[in-house]
Amino acid sequence: MSEKILIKGNEAIGEAAIRAGCRYYFGYPITPQSELPEYMAKKLPAVGGVFLQAESEVAAINMVYGAAAAGARAMTSSSSPGFSLKQEGISYIAAAELPCLLVNVQRGGPGLGTIQPGQADYFQATKGGGHGDYRLLVLAPNSVQELFDLTVEGFDLADKYRMPVLILADGALGQMMEAVSLNVKTAPPVAKPWAVTGRQGRKETNVVNTLSFDKDASEQTNRDLKQKYDLISRQETRCEEFFTDDADVVLVAYGITARIAKSAMEKARAQGLKVGLLRPVTLWPFPAADLLRVAGTAKAFLVSELSTGQMIEDVELAIRCRKPVYFYGRTGGNIPSTEELYQQIVEIVNKGGN
Amino acid sequence: MQEKLFAITPGLTEASTHYCPGCHHGIIHRLVAEVLDELGVLDKGILVEPVGCSVLAHNYFAMDTIQAAHGRAPAVASAVKRVHPEAVVLTYQGDGDLAAIGCAEIVHAAMRGEKITTIFVNNAIYGMTGGQMAPTTLEGQVTATSPFGRKNAEAGRPIRVAEMLATLDGPKYIARVAVNKPANVNKAKAAIKEAFTRQIRGDGFTLVEVLSTCPTNWGLSPVKANQFVEESMMPYFPLGVYKDEEGKQ
Ligand code: SF4
């Protein structure tokens, strides 16, 4: 029988990380994710791990860079304004091809914004954020159980592809409590012969470096990264679909918004309306092929996010603008109600889906 | 039989460096490598290199190396040492890297008493980017971004890093040395050896500031550059030991 506990979202990430073998946490407090560093501060020493509160987000991400380069499973977490500060380090970690787990429990922005939940860091998470041609593998859980499961899996994916994996959550998920089954399925440990450990008898030195003065070598680095990202797109794209086979209107939403969208969809179905939901689980790679397939039968799409409309661009690109895409978002901490989304669906249906 | 008087130290590779003629980086590299070899810790050594002229130090040191982002070497090294407490971890940083963009990282690594050693190369200018003003640029010194000479009223007085960090509790050994003449080279080597010995003993944070030349960007010949270190830098940045505390924390 699997162990089940009631736990807060932010703490579930911490528990999952520890069970996944993460022994190094570096971070800086920021609302609404501070329960996570607090949890790590409390729990890591007992398993021989290290919790270190950095002097800034900038230092924290560079500590992750160091620990990951040294071969350890390491992580950091933050919330929107703090996550912006980490972008320099994330670009370096991606360039150095170091595995680590990043967590952004999003709040409303821009600027200092609000400490209430938001989803407006979508562009930053999926299109770069830092400088250069790099990608993060972005996982978007929509429950406390998934925060737990995807954190464990995130470490495995990071090791498998030698790249940073981002858990893109939001303040609502971070703060809510739900029952979580603590079953942990981790992949077997990956050897890290490239890790910087001190030579310890090795003849060759191990060097973690992101600089090259040779323009051909530099271009090759970017080609190699692109090849890896293409492989990930083929192998790791994930989404969840409900009633997309016969739906006239297909909702597209991730994270906390996907849960509200699902309730709105269920309400619409109960009224006899043909409504479905496609929930991206990976935001990068984006489930473009799945959306394109659904666009073959659906009449219209309704994107909902806690932003003024960021994911809408990916949806339109995915379906090659073949069907109308509507948008409904709430921002700055406000969350749409089931009723609000349901009303949007009804309007689209009344227009005949066009 | 002839006696071999000088050879490449095992801590360095055979690659020839890219440093300009008369630059002190080469001497400082050699001292660090010799010390680690003499202490028998080359195999445990991990170098965290900066952004700046020594960004390619991994080509010269026969050690595992991590190239850090501009100014962040102390944060990187803090984590590395915690993952590998048995390793001998050093950051090698210039004055732009350490005293400007990375000021927070060095202050906090020192404050935490991270058991790492920082070799801080102070040549009072930004070398690699082409000779701009550093936080250590002297009053009146002409640089690419202080073309009329540094004015303290605008830019503040140059940071004395060794003195500043010595006010913290975390550091256990802090010294300022120079390598402009053989007697100073010997003293510099002794200070570097002391710093690494303290790290190996687990005392706490250690830093050796080395006054260094940048003949290229100072616009001086190597000989004149050595004189500049003696006559212009040393009066403002006096050599000496600024912190020397025994014992574990
Ligand atoms: S630019 Fe200055 S510091 Fe850099 S290698 Fe040349 S002389 Fe040395």
XYZ file of C-alpha atoms and ligand atoms in Angstrom:
611
model
C 0.000 0.000 0.000
C 1.369 3.397 -0.849
C 1.963 5.994 1.836
C -0.460 8.912 1.556
C -0.205 12.257 3.323
C -1.960 15.634 3.316
C 0.620 18.199 2.311
C 0.953 21.747 0.985
C 2.042 22.118 -2.657
C 5.326 23.876 -1.928
C 6.237 21.265 0.683
C 5.304 18.414 -1.658
C 7.984 19.666 -4.069
C 10.524 19.573 -1.236
C 9.521 16.087 -0.117
C 9.664 14.819 -3.697
C 13.103 16.355 -4.236
C 14.508 14.692 -1.129
C 13.010 11.339 -2.111
C 14.483 11.783 -5.602
C 17.937 12.039 -4.040
C 18.389 15.800 -4.173
C 20.800 16.749 -1.376
C 21.588 20.353 -2.273
C 19.125 23.204 -2.111
C 20.142 26.829 -2.676
C 17.607 29.618 -2.586
C 16.432 32.961 -1.351
C 13.065 33.605 0.312
C 10.196 35.004 -1.719
C 6.420 34.687 -1.448
C 4.494 32.510 -2.374
C 7.101 29.731 -2.373
C 8.949 30.230 0.934
C 7.494 27.033 2.446
C 9.746 25.151 0.033
C 13.106 26.500 1.260
C 11.764 26.305 4.810
C 10.939 22.632 4.281
C 14.390 21.955 2.855
C 16.059 23.802 5.737
C 14.189 21.538 8.136
C 14.532 18.220 6.314
C 17.829 18.208 4.412
C 20.241 18.023 7.378
C 18.654 14.764 8.582
C 19.509 13.042 5.286
C 23.036 14.460 5.140
C 22.073 17.172 2.690
C 22.901 20.854 2.511
C 20.450 23.742 2.690
C 22.109 27.046 2.010
C 20.251 30.336 2.030
C 22.051 32.422 -0.553
C 22.575 36.176 -0.337
C 20.526 36.632 -3.509
C 18.780 34.714 -6.259
C 21.822 35.433 -8.400
C 24.099 33.659 -5.934
C 21.591 30.832 -5.446
C 21.461 29.887 -9.118
C 25.246 30.037 -9.341
C 25.472 27.725 -6.349
C 23.245 25.330 -8.277
C 25.635 25.713 -11.220
C 28.555 24.777 -8.944
C 26.838 21.836 -7.251
C 25.534 20.461 -10.551
C 28.988 20.817 -12.119
C 30.362 18.935 -9.120
C 28.013 16.044 -9.943
C 25.306 16.500 -7.303
C 21.531 16.552 -7.633
C 20.803 20.186 -6.867
C 17.864 22.563 -7.056
C 16.651 26.070 -6.469
C 13.218 27.611 -6.312
C 11.806 31.086 -6.495
C 8.829 33.142 -7.559
C 8.507 35.489 -10.523
C 10.676 38.545 -9.645
C 13.242 36.259 -8.042
C 13.165 33.955 -11.000
C 14.015 36.852 -13.301
C 17.204 37.357 -11.331
C 18.235 33.773 -11.977
C 18.172 34.067 -15.768
C 21.886 34.749 -16.227
C 22.780 31.604 -14.315
C 20.146 29.517 -16.095
C 21.623 30.462 -19.468
C 25.066 29.330 -18.218
C 23.677 26.069 -16.823
C 21.932 25.341 -20.121
C 25.107 26.167 -22.052
C 27.261 23.997 -19.782
C 24.670 21.205 -20.123
C 24.339 20.678 -16.401
C 21.366 18.818 -14.918
C 19.396 20.530 -12.158
C 15.846 21.271 -11.088
C 14.379 24.782 -11.091
C 11.033 25.734 -9.595
C 9.062 28.900 -10.335
C 5.940 29.269 -8.191
C 4.566 32.147 -10.231
C 2.911 35.230 -8.822
C 1.346 38.182 -10.600
C 3.677 40.619 -12.362
C 5.286 42.571 -13.932
C 7.597 44.279 -11.477
C 6.987 43.447 -7.869
C 3.411 42.649 -8.905
C 1.377 40.799 -6.351
C 2.019 37.802 -4.153
C -1.177 36.216 -5.483
C -1.006 33.505 -8.172
C -0.190 34.308 -11.792
C 0.862 32.540 -14.994
C 2.462 35.434 -16.811
C 6.013 33.999 -16.797
C 5.059 31.708 -19.681
C 7.119 33.612 -22.260
C 10.111 33.732 -19.917
C 9.868 30.011 -19.166
C 9.286 28.721 -22.686
C 10.991 31.250 -24.950
C 14.265 31.805 -23.137
C 14.425 34.367 -20.377
C 18.195 34.394 -20.399
C 20.443 35.138 -23.356
C 21.193 32.792 -26.216
C 19.726 29.780 -27.987
C 18.644 27.493 -25.191
C 15.545 25.760 -23.904
C 14.346 24.513 -20.572
C 12.261 21.390 -20.291
C 9.187 22.998 -18.715
C 6.768 20.856 -16.705
C 3.395 22.290 -15.677
C 1.749 20.325 -12.851
C -1.900 20.949 -12.011
C -2.232 19.282 -8.610
C -0.200 18.736 -5.482
C 0.221 15.101 -6.523
C 1.668 16.234 -9.832
C 3.942 18.745 -8.119
C 5.316 15.724 -6.287
C 5.483 13.337 -9.258
C 6.868 15.810 -11.771
C 9.526 16.984 -9.317
C 10.811 13.421 -9.009
C 10.624 12.939 -12.755
C 12.164 16.339 -13.357
C 15.423 15.241 -11.733
C 15.517 12.107 -13.893
C 14.838 14.088 -17.078
C 17.513 16.621 -16.099
C 20.076 13.841 -15.681
C 18.953 12.036 -18.812
C 19.332 15.065 -21.067
C 21.937 16.995 -19.031
C 19.868 20.148 -18.886
C 17.909 22.276 -16.429
C 14.283 21.224 -15.940
C 11.759 23.811 -14.784
C 8.677 23.101 -12.722
C 6.384 25.980 -13.659
C 3.805 26.156 -10.886
C 1.810 29.056 -9.480
C 0.917 30.522 -6.122
C -2.411 28.686 -5.940
C -0.836 25.255 -6.420
C 2.021 26.122 -4.079
C -0.324 27.141 -1.305
C -3.054 24.488 -1.593
C -3.127 21.290 0.443
C -4.055 17.958 -1.080
C -3.546 14.270 -0.407
C -0.407 12.936 -2.030
C 0.708 9.387 -2.575
C 4.423 9.220 -1.845
C 5.226 6.485 -4.318
C 8.539 7.350 -5.927
C 9.583 5.953 -9.258
C 13.052 7.169 -10.136
C 15.226 6.074 -13.003
C 18.507 4.316 -12.144
C 21.314 6.767 -11.353
C 23.123 8.207 -14.356
C 26.933 8.171 -14.374
C 28.504 11.626 -14.510
C 32.073 11.064 -15.712
C 32.203 14.713 -16.772
C 31.677 16.024 -13.235
C 34.275 18.277 -11.635
C 35.469 16.370 -8.587
C 39.189 17.071 -8.449
C 41.176 14.786 -10.752
C 41.487 11.976 -8.189
C 43.992 10.066 -10.297
C 42.389 10.975 -13.628
C 44.893 11.928 -16.312
C 42.652 14.371 -18.140
C 41.068 17.326 -16.412
C 37.315 17.836 -16.345
C 36.371 21.352 -17.371
C 32.931 22.941 -17.239
C 33.104 25.888 -19.567
C 30.652 27.886 -21.658
C 33.138 30.113 -23.501
C 34.657 29.508 -26.890
C 36.646 31.977 -28.980
C 36.390 29.676 -31.973
C 33.356 30.670 -34.030
C 32.988 27.257 -35.612
C 33.172 25.490 -32.269
C 30.676 27.962 -30.853
C 28.279 27.335 -33.713
C 28.713 23.595 -33.242
C 27.743 23.962 -29.577
C 24.485 25.576 -30.636
C 23.876 22.906 -33.266
C 24.446 20.170 -30.695
C 22.047 21.833 -28.278
C 19.427 22.147 -31.018
C 19.800 18.461 -31.822
C 19.207 17.591 -28.190
C 16.171 19.871 -28.027
C 14.753 18.252 -31.185
C 15.175 14.822 -29.593
C 13.361 16.009 -26.470
C 10.547 17.425 -28.610
C 10.110 13.999 -30.173
C 10.372 12.019 -26.965
C 9.042 14.080 -24.105
C 6.087 16.143 -25.342
C 3.131 15.471 -23.080
C -0.451 16.587 -22.682
C -3.699 15.362 -21.218
C -6.908 15.353 -23.286
C -10.565 15.174 -22.276
C -13.332 14.682 -24.859
C -11.243 16.194 -27.639
C -12.475 13.532 -30.108
C -15.962 14.971 -30.559
C -15.559 18.455 -29.113
C -16.650 21.533 -31.041
C -14.943 23.853 -28.580
C -11.603 22.783 -27.082
C -10.266 24.542 -24.019
C -6.503 24.851 -23.726
C -5.140 25.579 -20.257
C -2.332 24.442 -17.971
C -1.670 24.329 -14.238
C -4.291 25.701 -11.873
C -6.290 27.170 -14.779
C -6.642 23.717 -16.341
C -8.508 22.579 -13.236
C -11.002 25.403 -13.527
C -11.276 24.756 -17.259
C -12.040 21.110 -16.535
C -14.885 22.081 -14.197
C -16.248 24.474 -16.819
C -15.989 21.732 -19.430
C -17.871 19.295 -17.187
C -20.599 21.875 -16.601
C -20.893 22.450 -20.348
C -21.033 18.716 -21.056
C -23.808 18.367 -18.485
C -25.701 20.986 -20.543
C -25.176 18.916 -23.664
C -22.468 21.157 -25.158
C -19.654 19.423 -27.007
C -16.654 20.803 -25.139
C -13.217 19.285 -24.591
C -9.955 20.181 -22.856
C -6.361 19.832 -23.881
C -3.945 20.394 -21.007
C -0.256 20.727 -21.878
C 1.848 18.952 -19.255
C 5.058 20.012 -20.992
C 4.959 23.691 -21.964
C 8.268 23.218 -23.704
C 8.204 21.066 -25.715
C 4.693 22.303 -26.518
C 2.144 19.658 -27.620
C 1.768 21.245 -31.039
C 1.137 17.996 -32.952
C -1.672 17.021 -30.579
C -3.317 20.406 -31.023
C -3.006 20.210 -34.801
C -4.723 16.823 -34.759
C -7.524 18.155 -32.579
C -7.862 21.150 -34.921
C -8.965 18.693 -37.596
C -12.319 18.204 -35.870
C -12.746 21.082 -33.425
C -14.505 24.245 -34.535
C -12.805 26.634 -32.118
C -10.308 26.840 -29.282
C -10.542 28.754 -26.036
C -7.254 29.473 -24.291
C -7.345 30.465 -20.654
C -4.410 31.590 -18.523
C -3.604 33.877 -15.611
C -2.115 36.405 -18.017
C -3.274 38.736 -20.766
C -2.571 35.986 -23.287
C 0.855 34.423 -23.698
C 0.225 30.749 -24.539
C -2.290 31.825 -27.207
C 0.627 32.384 -29.618
C 1.782 28.780 -29.266
C -1.748 27.494 -29.785
C -2.246 29.578 -32.932
C 1.112 28.432 -34.290
C 0.356 24.805 -33.451
C -2.948 24.762 -35.321
C -1.499 26.982 -38.059
C -4.353 29.421 -37.527
C -6.802 26.959 -39.100
C -9.517 27.558 -36.512
C -10.490 30.594 -34.473
C -8.736 30.879 -31.123
C -10.459 32.782 -28.341
C -8.837 33.909 -25.158
C -10.013 34.497 -21.653
C -7.560 35.402 -18.910
C -7.548 36.936 -15.447
C -4.397 38.574 -14.142
C -2.798 40.167 -11.134
C -3.850 37.493 -8.694
C -7.445 37.043 -9.809
C -8.475 33.589 -10.977
C -11.393 32.905 -13.332
C -14.348 31.113 -11.797
C -15.890 28.014 -13.361
C -18.934 30.151 -14.184
C -16.855 32.800 -15.988
C -15.223 30.207 -18.201
C -18.535 28.435 -18.778
C -20.045 31.721 -19.987
C -17.167 32.121 -22.439
C -17.845 28.642 -23.778
C -21.554 29.381 -24.221
C -20.751 32.577 -26.156
C -18.479 30.699 -28.529
C -21.053 27.939 -29.011
C -23.755 30.540 -29.708
C -21.552 32.035 -32.410
C -21.471 28.594 -33.959
C -17.867 28.208 -32.900
C -16.638 30.809 -35.365
C 75.721 15.339 -14.554
C 73.809 18.563 -14.956
C 71.300 19.515 -12.332
C 67.847 20.526 -13.563
C 67.176 23.940 -12.098
C 63.790 24.775 -13.544
C 60.952 22.762 -15.072
C 57.243 22.955 -15.637
C 55.514 22.353 -12.340
C 53.019 19.446 -12.409
C 50.214 21.859 -11.537
C 50.505 23.565 -14.913
C 49.995 22.213 -18.411
C 52.534 22.768 -21.161
C 50.277 25.207 -22.990
C 51.811 28.620 -23.464
C 49.640 31.347 -21.993
C 47.911 34.124 -23.890
C 48.889 36.746 -21.318
C 50.643 39.901 -22.503
C 54.393 40.306 -22.027
C 55.138 41.634 -18.563
C 51.753 40.619 -17.152
C 51.930 39.034 -13.706
C 49.205 36.425 -14.296
C 51.815 33.904 -15.423
C 53.871 34.317 -12.245
C 50.781 34.064 -10.047
C 49.585 30.934 -11.884
C 52.999 29.363 -11.336
C 52.988 30.180 -7.604
C 49.512 28.725 -7.068
C 50.419 25.575 -9.008
C 53.708 25.120 -7.129
C 52.024 25.531 -3.772
C 49.270 23.004 -4.531
C 51.922 20.551 -5.743
C 54.083 21.060 -2.659
C 51.056 20.549 -0.417
C 50.290 17.346 -2.320
C 46.734 18.378 -3.201
C 46.822 18.807 -6.987
C 44.644 15.754 -7.369
C 42.023 17.265 -5.069
C 42.197 20.732 -6.547
C 39.163 22.386 -8.101
C 39.634 25.754 -9.758
C 36.744 28.160 -10.262
C 37.876 30.687 -12.830
C 36.437 34.135 -13.475
C 35.502 36.256 -16.419
C 38.408 38.459 -17.474
C 41.946 37.835 -18.666
C 42.185 34.588 -16.666
C 38.985 33.178 -18.200
C 41.168 30.611 -19.985
C 43.032 29.501 -16.854
C 41.648 25.968 -17.359
C 44.051 25.664 -20.299
C 47.001 26.312 -18.007
C 46.163 24.638 -14.691
C 46.278 20.838 -14.673
C 43.186 20.805 -12.486
C 39.470 20.221 -12.746
C 37.909 23.608 -13.475
C 34.576 25.367 -13.585
C 34.292 28.588 -15.541
C 31.956 30.880 -13.616
C 29.809 33.781 -14.774
C 31.167 37.285 -14.220
C 31.663 37.791 -10.496
C 29.921 34.599 -9.379
C 32.939 32.394 -8.714
C 32.591 32.584 -4.893
C 28.970 31.356 -5.071
C 29.955 28.551 -7.424
C 32.918 27.611 -5.225
C 30.778 27.666 -2.068
C 28.559 24.954 -3.540
C 31.442 22.937 -4.970
C 33.167 22.815 -1.578
C 29.954 21.633 0.067
C 29.561 18.858 -2.487
C 33.237 17.873 -2.178
C 34.398 18.903 1.316
C 37.675 17.010 0.799
C 38.549 19.001 -2.309
C 40.822 22.021 -2.265
C 38.721 24.707 -3.904
C 40.008 28.013 -5.147
C 38.638 30.966 -7.010
C 41.018 33.014 -9.122
C 39.520 36.442 -9.716
C 40.464 39.847 -10.994
C 39.455 43.174 -9.517
C 36.558 43.878 -11.888
C 35.187 40.403 -11.307
C 35.595 40.380 -7.550
C 35.299 43.996 -6.405
C 32.611 45.263 -8.801
C 30.084 42.848 -10.289
C 30.895 40.062 -7.806
C 31.201 42.174 -4.663
C 28.138 40.611 -3.031
C 29.296 37.069 -3.779
C 32.790 37.551 -2.293
C 31.525 39.381 0.792
C 28.979 36.676 1.566
C 31.253 33.714 0.833
C 33.790 35.339 3.182
C 31.102 36.107 5.767
C 29.922 32.487 5.724
C 33.484 31.377 6.285
C 33.398 29.142 3.221
C 36.433 26.894 3.355
C 37.771 28.069 0.035
C 40.781 30.132 -1.030
C 40.481 33.176 -3.238
C 43.435 34.410 -5.254
C 42.521 38.012 -5.941
C 44.556 39.619 -8.708
C 44.445 43.403 -8.370
C 45.845 45.383 -11.285
C 43.683 48.470 -10.787
C 42.030 48.180 -14.210
C 39.801 46.007 -16.396
C 42.245 44.054 -18.555
C 40.330 41.907 -20.974
C 37.643 44.403 -21.942
C 40.268 46.943 -22.905
C 41.383 48.964 -19.926
C 38.306 50.503 -18.346
C 38.085 51.817 -14.788
C 37.884 49.224 -12.013
C 36.752 49.780 -8.412
C 40.470 49.537 -7.590
C 41.612 52.131 -10.132
C 43.733 54.730 -8.341
C 42.807 58.381 -7.958
C 43.899 60.260 -11.076
C 44.585 57.059 -13.002
C 43.665 57.379 -16.672
C 41.631 54.511 -18.103
C 39.332 54.080 -21.104
C 36.335 55.106 -18.983
C 38.169 57.651 -16.826
C 39.913 59.483 -19.659
C 40.559 62.538 -17.475
C 41.775 60.459 -14.546
C 39.644 58.855 -11.849
C 37.951 61.484 -9.746
C 37.158 60.359 -6.235
C 34.337 62.909 -6.016
C 32.533 61.056 -8.805
C 33.746 57.489 -8.591
C 34.502 57.190 -4.901
C 37.810 56.091 -3.444
C 39.268 52.785 -4.621
C 38.106 49.710 -2.681
C 40.699 48.102 -0.439
C 39.405 44.549 -0.602
C 41.794 42.878 1.846
C 41.053 45.481 4.522
C 37.304 45.367 3.884
C 37.007 41.585 4.106
C 39.277 41.472 7.158
C 36.518 43.180 9.142
C 34.381 40.026 8.811
C 34.514 37.026 11.131
C 34.426 34.335 8.428
C 37.894 34.891 6.955
C 40.805 33.322 8.836
C 43.678 34.450 6.682
C 43.862 37.527 4.458
C 47.065 38.964 3.041
C 48.121 41.399 0.342
C 51.270 40.574 -1.570
C 53.020 41.554 -4.801
C 55.186 39.764 -7.346
C 57.050 42.740 -8.786
C 60.482 41.574 -7.528
C 62.015 38.268 -6.384
C 61.810 39.048 -2.667
C 58.111 39.828 -3.028
C 57.556 36.704 -5.111
C 58.924 34.595 -2.261
C 56.666 36.351 0.242
C 53.698 35.939 -2.070
C 54.335 32.228 -2.357
C 54.526 31.900 1.419
C 51.194 33.722 1.804
C 49.515 31.577 -0.843
C 50.851 28.478 0.877
C 49.546 29.692 4.212
C 46.090 30.326 2.730
C 45.826 26.824 1.254
C 47.202 25.242 4.412
C 44.431 26.940 6.394
C 41.822 25.707 3.919
C 43.111 22.145 4.143
C 42.976 22.447 7.939
C 39.341 23.567 7.649
C 39.820 26.941 9.323
C 37.587 29.085 7.156
C 37.742 31.529 4.271
C 41.178 32.618 3.049
C 42.155 35.252 0.510
C 45.424 36.459 -0.940
C 45.298 39.732 -2.842
C 48.149 39.982 -5.332
C 49.070 43.397 -6.718
C 49.632 42.808 -10.391
C 50.547 44.579 -13.611
C 48.647 45.319 -16.782
C 51.372 46.790 -18.999
C 49.084 46.687 -22.023
C 46.278 48.790 -20.612
C 48.445 50.926 -18.379
C 50.425 51.824 -21.491
C 53.699 51.091 -19.726
C 56.647 48.862 -20.519
C 56.972 45.765 -18.312
C 59.780 47.425 -16.329
C 57.821 50.654 -15.847
C 54.767 48.600 -14.912
C 56.711 46.957 -12.099
C 57.694 50.420 -10.915
C 54.058 51.529 -11.013
C 53.140 48.639 -8.698
C 55.849 49.724 -6.251
C 55.435 53.487 -6.442
C 51.747 54.051 -7.136
C 49.852 50.983 -5.967
C 51.676 50.005 -2.792
C 51.197 53.344 -1.004
C 47.395 52.964 -1.406
C 47.299 49.176 -1.181
C 49.926 48.378 1.489
C 51.330 44.864 1.554
C 50.790 42.853 4.700
C 48.702 40.334 6.569
C 45.249 41.726 7.343
C 43.733 38.762 9.121
C 45.451 35.870 10.781
C 43.247 33.921 13.130
C 44.091 30.518 14.450
C 41.775 27.633 14.978
C 38.607 26.188 13.600
C 35.389 28.148 13.589
S 45.348 42.802 -20.647
Fe 46.521 43.270 -18.805
S 45.853 41.788 -17.273
Fe 45.182 41.041 -19.277
S 46.802 39.674 -19.941
Fe 47.275 41.668 -20.808
S 48.603 42.649 -19.289
Fe 47.629 40.903 -18.290
